[in-house]
Amino acid sequence: MPMTAGCVVPRGDVLELLDDIKDSIPGELDDAQDVLDQRDSMIGNARDHADKTITTAEAESTDMVAHARAEADRILADAKAQADRMVDEAGAHGKSLVDDATEEARRLSQSAAREFEAVTGRARAEAARTIDSANNTYDKSVADGIAEQQRLVSESEVVVASKSEADRIIDAAHAEADRLRGDCDVYVDEKLADFEEVLTGTLRSVNRGRHQLRTGAGMHDYVEYPRSVDDDVRREDPERSVLAG
């Protein structure tokens, strides 16, 4: 046989050597292989369990989202219904306040109109009475003056004196008539000033009522008539002042 780098080993010897090597391998390697196999099995089981858990969680999440959405829709519907009910109640309350304010304004206007008629009626009556009295006084004074003048004129010795006296009486009559007319004007002006205070108080009350209506207070003021007007009403017509109160 020629000399080469290789060698020829008998088959039997090789098999024996392999058996010897296999026998010399420690048992821990087999155990390690078993551990690896068990690890793969555990990983597979864990993966399957994780997949099942994820699937279950996704299903539960979908159910929870659907339930939450349904609950949110229900709460939203309840809130909308309650809001609509509150809006309706607020509208009804506002309409009631407007109706009350309108009725109060109408009542105050009627009361002011009645008071105006009463004050102006009394003023007209008093003015007419004063003017009639002044006219009567004036006519009487003029008649007395004319009569006195005629009487004095008939007496020649006192013509100058009679004319002077007649002029004095006539001037006095004119002065008295002017004074009475002035008193009448003062009285009418005072009554109109009292009525102006009534109208001013009424306007303030109406403005306060409108302001309270806009701010939602819902309270109504009443007209505070000046004390002088109330006293005049009570003195002149006690029954009417009680009804007006």
mmCIF file of C-alpha atoms in Angstrom, residues 120-213:
data_model
loop_
_atom_site.group_PDB
_atom_site.id
_atom_site.type_symbol
_atom_site.label_atom_id
_atom_site.label_comp_id
_atom_site.label_asym_id
_atom_site.label_seq_id
_atom_site.Cartn_x
_atom_site.Cartn_y
_atom_site.Cartn_z
ATOM 1 C CA THR A 120 -107.599 117.526 36.995
ATOM 2 C CA GLY A 121 -111.338 117.268 37.714
ATOM 3 C CA ARG A 122 -110.863 118.785 41.156
ATOM 4 C CA ALA A 123 -108.553 121.413 39.683
ATOM 5 C CA ARG A 124 -111.062 122.304 36.964
ATOM 6 C CA ALA A 125 -113.910 122.434 39.462
ATOM 7 C CA GLU A 126 -111.897 124.582 41.862
ATOM 8 C CA ALA A 127 -110.747 126.814 39.010
ATOM 9 C CA ALA A 128 -114.324 127.196 37.743
ATOM 10 C CA ARG A 129 -115.552 127.939 41.262
ATOM 11 C CA THR A 130 -112.786 130.485 41.820
ATOM 12 C CA ILE A 131 -113.379 132.109 38.445
ATOM 13 C CA ASP A 132 -117.130 132.251 39.066
ATOM 14 C CA SER A 133 -116.500 133.765 42.466
ATOM 15 C CA ALA A 134 -114.084 136.256 40.948
ATOM 16 C CA ASN A 135 -116.535 137.113 38.176
ATOM 17 C CA ASN A 136 -119.357 137.515 40.660
ATOM 18 C CA THR A 137 -117.190 139.692 42.861
ATOM 19 C CA TYR A 138 -116.041 141.648 39.844
ATOM 20 C CA ASP A 139 -119.579 142.107 38.524
ATOM 21 C CA LYS A 140 -120.861 143.096 41.950
ATOM 22 C CA SER A 141 -117.999 145.520 42.443
ATOM 23 C CA VAL A 142 -118.507 147.011 39.005
ATOM 24 C CA ALA A 143 -122.250 147.270 39.591
ATOM 25 C CA ASP A 144 -121.648 148.848 42.991
ATOM 26 C CA GLY A 145 -119.133 151.198 41.418
ATOM 27 C CA ILE A 146 -121.488 152.178 38.634
ATOM 28 C CA ALA A 147 -124.364 152.632 41.054
ATOM 29 C CA GLU A 148 -122.195 154.678 43.349
ATOM 30 C CA GLN A 149 -120.915 156.651 40.407
ATOM 31 C CA GLN A 150 -124.452 157.369 39.207
ATOM 32 C CA ARG A 151 -125.502 158.329 42.691
ATOM 33 C CA LEU A 152 -122.558 160.631 43.112
ATOM 34 C CA VAL A 153 -122.994 162.082 39.655
ATOM 35 C CA SER A 154 -126.590 162.920 40.507
ATOM 36 C CA GLU A 155 -125.296 165.107 43.271
ATOM 37 C CA SER A 156 -123.559 168.006 41.554
ATOM 38 C CA GLU A 157 -121.617 169.072 44.591
ATOM 39 C CA VAL A 158 -119.791 165.791 44.827
ATOM 40 C CA VAL A 159 -119.281 164.964 41.145
ATOM 41 C CA VAL A 160 -115.497 164.952 41.378
ATOM 42 C CA ALA A 161 -115.497 162.937 44.585
ATOM 43 C CA SER A 162 -117.971 160.419 43.196
ATOM 44 C CA LYS A 163 -115.931 159.910 40.036
ATOM 45 C CA SER A 164 -112.796 159.388 42.095
ATOM 46 C CA GLU A 165 -114.555 156.915 44.397
ATOM 47 C CA ALA A 166 -116.061 155.078 41.458
ATOM 48 C CA ASP A 167 -112.645 154.760 39.830
ATOM 49 C CA ARG A 168 -111.214 153.496 43.115
ATOM 50 C CA ILE A 169 -113.963 150.896 43.490
ATOM 51 C CA ILE A 170 -113.523 149.744 39.900
ATOM 52 C CA ASP A 171 -109.747 149.513 40.333
ATOM 53 C CA ALA A 172 -110.244 147.554 43.553
ATOM 54 C CA ALA A 173 -112.632 145.209 41.746
ATOM 55 C CA HIS A 174 -110.100 144.644 38.974
ATOM 56 C CA ALA A 175 -107.353 144.057 41.549
ATOM 57 C CA GLU A 176 -109.529 141.547 43.441
ATOM 58 C CA ALA A 177 -110.374 139.750 40.212
ATOM 59 C CA ASP A 178 -106.676 139.586 39.289
ATOM 60 C CA ARG A 179 -105.840 138.268 42.755
ATOM 61 C CA LEU A 180 -108.504 135.574 42.547
ATOM 62 C CA ARG A 181 -107.321 134.550 39.100
ATOM 63 C CA GLY A 182 -103.752 134.376 40.429
ATOM 64 C CA ASP A 183 -104.893 132.196 43.357
ATOM 65 C CA CYS A 184 -106.703 129.962 40.888
ATOM 66 C CA ASP A 185 -103.575 129.633 38.751
ATOM 67 C CA VAL A 186 -101.486 128.777 41.835
ATOM 68 C CA TYR A 187 -104.004 126.143 42.939
ATOM 69 C CA VAL A 188 -104.128 124.525 39.501
ATOM 70 C CA ASP A 189 -100.315 124.573 39.300
ATOM 71 C CA GLU A 190 -100.025 122.892 42.723
ATOM 72 C CA LYS A 191 -102.488 120.163 41.728
ATOM 73 C CA LEU A 192 -100.684 119.561 38.446
ATOM 74 C CA ALA A 193 -97.361 119.394 40.343
ATOM 75 C CA ASP A 194 -98.869 116.753 42.671
ATOM 76 C CA PHE A 195 -100.059 114.787 39.668
ATOM 77 C CA GLU A 196 -96.597 115.098 38.118
ATOM 78 C CA GLU A 197 -95.159 113.464 41.255
ATOM 79 C CA VAL A 198 -97.730 110.662 40.908
ATOM 80 C CA LEU A 199 -96.763 110.075 37.284
ATOM 81 C CA THR A 200 -93.047 110.195 38.188
ATOM 82 C CA GLY A 201 -93.554 107.597 40.947
ATOM 83 C CA THR A 202 -95.583 105.435 38.562
ATOM 84 C CA LEU A 203 -92.853 105.638 35.911
ATOM 85 C CA ARG A 204 -90.168 104.705 38.460
ATOM 86 C CA SER A 205 -92.250 101.744 39.605
ATOM 87 C CA VAL A 206 -92.787 100.560 36.025
ATOM 88 C CA ASN A 207 -89.061 100.932 35.291
ATOM 89 C CA ARG A 208 -88.175 98.944 38.429
ATOM 90 C CA GLY A 209 -90.677 96.276 37.428
ATOM 91 C CA ARG A 210 -89.152 96.032 33.957
ATOM 92 C CA HIS A 211 -85.633 95.899 35.437
ATOM 93 C CA GLN A 212 -86.657 93.140 37.875
ATOM 94 C CA LEU A 213 -88.284 91.279 35.021
#
